CSV table of C-alpha atoms in Angstrom, one decimal:
chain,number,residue,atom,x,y,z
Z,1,UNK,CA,0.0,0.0,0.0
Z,2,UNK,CA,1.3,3.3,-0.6
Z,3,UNK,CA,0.4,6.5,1.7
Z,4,UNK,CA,0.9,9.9,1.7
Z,5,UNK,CA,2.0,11.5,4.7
Z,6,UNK,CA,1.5,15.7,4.6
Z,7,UNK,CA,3.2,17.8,7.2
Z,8,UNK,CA,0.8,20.7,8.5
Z,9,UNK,CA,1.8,24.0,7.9
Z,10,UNK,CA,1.8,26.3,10.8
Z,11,UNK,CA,2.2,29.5,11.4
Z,12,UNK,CA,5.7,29.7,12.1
Z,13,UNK,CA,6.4,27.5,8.9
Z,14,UNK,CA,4.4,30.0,6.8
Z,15,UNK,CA,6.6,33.4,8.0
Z,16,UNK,CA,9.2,31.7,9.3
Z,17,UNK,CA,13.4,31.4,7.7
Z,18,UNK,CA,13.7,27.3,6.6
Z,19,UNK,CA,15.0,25.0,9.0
Z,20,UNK,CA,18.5,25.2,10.0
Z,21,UNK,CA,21.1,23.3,8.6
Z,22,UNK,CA,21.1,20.7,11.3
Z,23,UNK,CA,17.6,19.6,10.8
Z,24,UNK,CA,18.3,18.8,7.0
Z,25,UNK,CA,20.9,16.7,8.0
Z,26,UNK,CA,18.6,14.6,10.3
Z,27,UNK,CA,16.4,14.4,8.0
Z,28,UNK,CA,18.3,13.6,5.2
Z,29,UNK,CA,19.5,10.9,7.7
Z,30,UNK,CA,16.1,9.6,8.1
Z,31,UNK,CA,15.0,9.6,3.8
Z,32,UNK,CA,18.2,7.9,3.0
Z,33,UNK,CA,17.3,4.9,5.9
Z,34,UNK,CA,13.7,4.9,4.6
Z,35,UNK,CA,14.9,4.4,0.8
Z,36,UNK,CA,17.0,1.9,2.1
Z,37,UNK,CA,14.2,0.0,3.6
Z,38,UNK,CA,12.2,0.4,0.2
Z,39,UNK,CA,9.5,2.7,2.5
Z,40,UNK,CA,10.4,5.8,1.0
Z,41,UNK,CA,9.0,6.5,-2.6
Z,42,UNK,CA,8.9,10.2,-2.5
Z,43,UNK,CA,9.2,13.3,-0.5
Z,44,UNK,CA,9.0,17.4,-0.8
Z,45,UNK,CA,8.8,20.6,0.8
Z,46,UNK,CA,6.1,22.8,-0.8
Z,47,UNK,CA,6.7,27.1,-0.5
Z,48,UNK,CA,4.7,29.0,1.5
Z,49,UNK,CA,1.3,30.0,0.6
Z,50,UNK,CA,2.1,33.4,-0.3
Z,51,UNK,CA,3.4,31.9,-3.4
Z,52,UNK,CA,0.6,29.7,-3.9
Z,53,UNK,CA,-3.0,30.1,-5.7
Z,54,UNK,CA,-6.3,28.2,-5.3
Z,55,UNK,CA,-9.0,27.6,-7.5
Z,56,UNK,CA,-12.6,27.0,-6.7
Z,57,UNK,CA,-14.8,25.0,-8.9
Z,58,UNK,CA,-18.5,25.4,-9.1
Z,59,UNK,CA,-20.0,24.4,-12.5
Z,60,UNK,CA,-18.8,26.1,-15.3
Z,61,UNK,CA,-17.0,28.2,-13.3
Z,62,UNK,CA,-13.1,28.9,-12.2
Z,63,UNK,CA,-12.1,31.8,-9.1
Z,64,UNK,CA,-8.6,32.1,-8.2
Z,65,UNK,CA,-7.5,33.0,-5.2
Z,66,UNK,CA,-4.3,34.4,-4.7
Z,67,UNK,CA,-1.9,33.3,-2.0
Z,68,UNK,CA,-1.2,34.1,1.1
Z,69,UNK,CA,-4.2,32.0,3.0
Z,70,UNK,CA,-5.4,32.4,6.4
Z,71,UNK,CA,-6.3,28.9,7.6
Z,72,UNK,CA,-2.7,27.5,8.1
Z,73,UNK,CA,-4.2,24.7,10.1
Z,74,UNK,CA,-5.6,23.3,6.7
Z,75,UNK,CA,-2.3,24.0,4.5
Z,76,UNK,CA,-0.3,21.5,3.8
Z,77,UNK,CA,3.8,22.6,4.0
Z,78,UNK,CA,5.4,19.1,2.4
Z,79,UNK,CA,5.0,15.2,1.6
Z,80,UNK,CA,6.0,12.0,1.7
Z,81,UNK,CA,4.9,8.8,-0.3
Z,82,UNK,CA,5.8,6.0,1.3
Z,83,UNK,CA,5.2,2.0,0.8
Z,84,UNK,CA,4.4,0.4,3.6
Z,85,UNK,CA,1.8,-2.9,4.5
Z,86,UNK,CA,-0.9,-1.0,6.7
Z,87,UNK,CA,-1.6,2.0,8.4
Z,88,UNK,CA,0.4,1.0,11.8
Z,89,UNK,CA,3.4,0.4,9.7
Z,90,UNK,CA,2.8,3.7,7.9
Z,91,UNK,CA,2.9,5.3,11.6
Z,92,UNK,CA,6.0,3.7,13.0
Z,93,UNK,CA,7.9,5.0,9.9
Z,94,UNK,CA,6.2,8.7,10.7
Z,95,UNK,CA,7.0,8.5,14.4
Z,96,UNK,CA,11.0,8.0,13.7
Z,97,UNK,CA,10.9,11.0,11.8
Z,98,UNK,CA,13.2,13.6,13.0
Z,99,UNK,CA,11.1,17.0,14.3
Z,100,UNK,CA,12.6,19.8,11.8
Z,101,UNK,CA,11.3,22.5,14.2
Z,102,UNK,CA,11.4,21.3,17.6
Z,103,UNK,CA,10.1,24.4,19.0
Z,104,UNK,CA,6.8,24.6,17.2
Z,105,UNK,CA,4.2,22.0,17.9
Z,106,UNK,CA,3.6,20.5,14.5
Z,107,UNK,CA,1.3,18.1,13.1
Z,108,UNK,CA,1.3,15.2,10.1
Z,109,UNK,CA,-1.4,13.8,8.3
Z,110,UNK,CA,-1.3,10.2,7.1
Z,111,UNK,CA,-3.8,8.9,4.1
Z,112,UNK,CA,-3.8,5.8,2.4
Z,113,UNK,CA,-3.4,6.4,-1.4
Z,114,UNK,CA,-6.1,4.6,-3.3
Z,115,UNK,CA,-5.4,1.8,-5.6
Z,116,UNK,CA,-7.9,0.3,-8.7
Z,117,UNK,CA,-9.3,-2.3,-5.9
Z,118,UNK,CA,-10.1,0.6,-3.3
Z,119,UNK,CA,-13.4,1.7,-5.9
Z,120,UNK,CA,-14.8,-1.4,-5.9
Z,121,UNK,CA,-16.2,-4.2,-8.5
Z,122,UNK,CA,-18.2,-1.8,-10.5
Z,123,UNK,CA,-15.1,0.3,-11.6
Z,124,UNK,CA,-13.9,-0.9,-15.2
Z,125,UNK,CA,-10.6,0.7,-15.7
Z,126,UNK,CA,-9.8,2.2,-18.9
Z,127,UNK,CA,-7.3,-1.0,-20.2
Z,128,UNK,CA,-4.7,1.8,-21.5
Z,129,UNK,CA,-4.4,3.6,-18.6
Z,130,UNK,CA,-4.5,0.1,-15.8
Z,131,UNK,CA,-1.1,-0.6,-18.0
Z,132,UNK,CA,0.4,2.0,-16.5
Z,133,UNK,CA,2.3,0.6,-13.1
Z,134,UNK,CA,3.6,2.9,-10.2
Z,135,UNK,CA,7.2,1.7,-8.6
């Protein structure tokens, strides 16, 4: 199973200079053990939302909104895709994570990524695209 594991944004991460040099370290450390292990299929930090833009869908019609956004509690700052064989595993590999800011509480979101099998028997895949295979 694959699952994608996003890392909050907070307030601090929004205004704030990036992590110090030390932190990258530990968590290059910790990427280079999970690729090791075959866990670790992808990770990145994503900029602030000041350089971002969102756009809202309803019918027909598209509104942007421009960057920066309030709500950092619903922002997500990076990613990680990781294998792993259930939810629990997906955790343990979280909780060894190294905390990049150790002086701001931070959060991380875990969600299993879905596969063909996850929408059920009435899904017919399109056979050109259910060729295509993910590492």
């Amino acid at each position: 199973m694959r699952f994608i594991v996003m890392a909050m944004a907070t307030k601090e991460s929004e205004s704030a200079p990036p992590p110090k040099p030390e932190a990258f370290v530990a968590m290059q450390e910790y990427n280079e053990k999970a690729v090791k292990a075959g866990v670790l299929l992808a990770a990145e930090g994503l900029t602030p939302t000041s350089k971002g833009a969102r756009v809202k869908f309803n019918g027909d019609k598209r509104t942007v909104i421009d960057g920066p956004f309030a709500e950092t509690k619903e922002v997500v700052a990076g990613f990680m895709i990781i294998r792993a064989k259930s939810l629990e595993e997906a955790i343990e590999w979280v909780k060894r994570a190294p905390n990049v800011n150790p002086n701001v509480e931070g959060e991380v979101e875990i969600r299993k990524l879905m596969d063909i099998e996850d929408f059920g028997e009435g899904f017919t895949p399109n056979p050109e695209i259910a060729k295509v295979k993910f590492k």
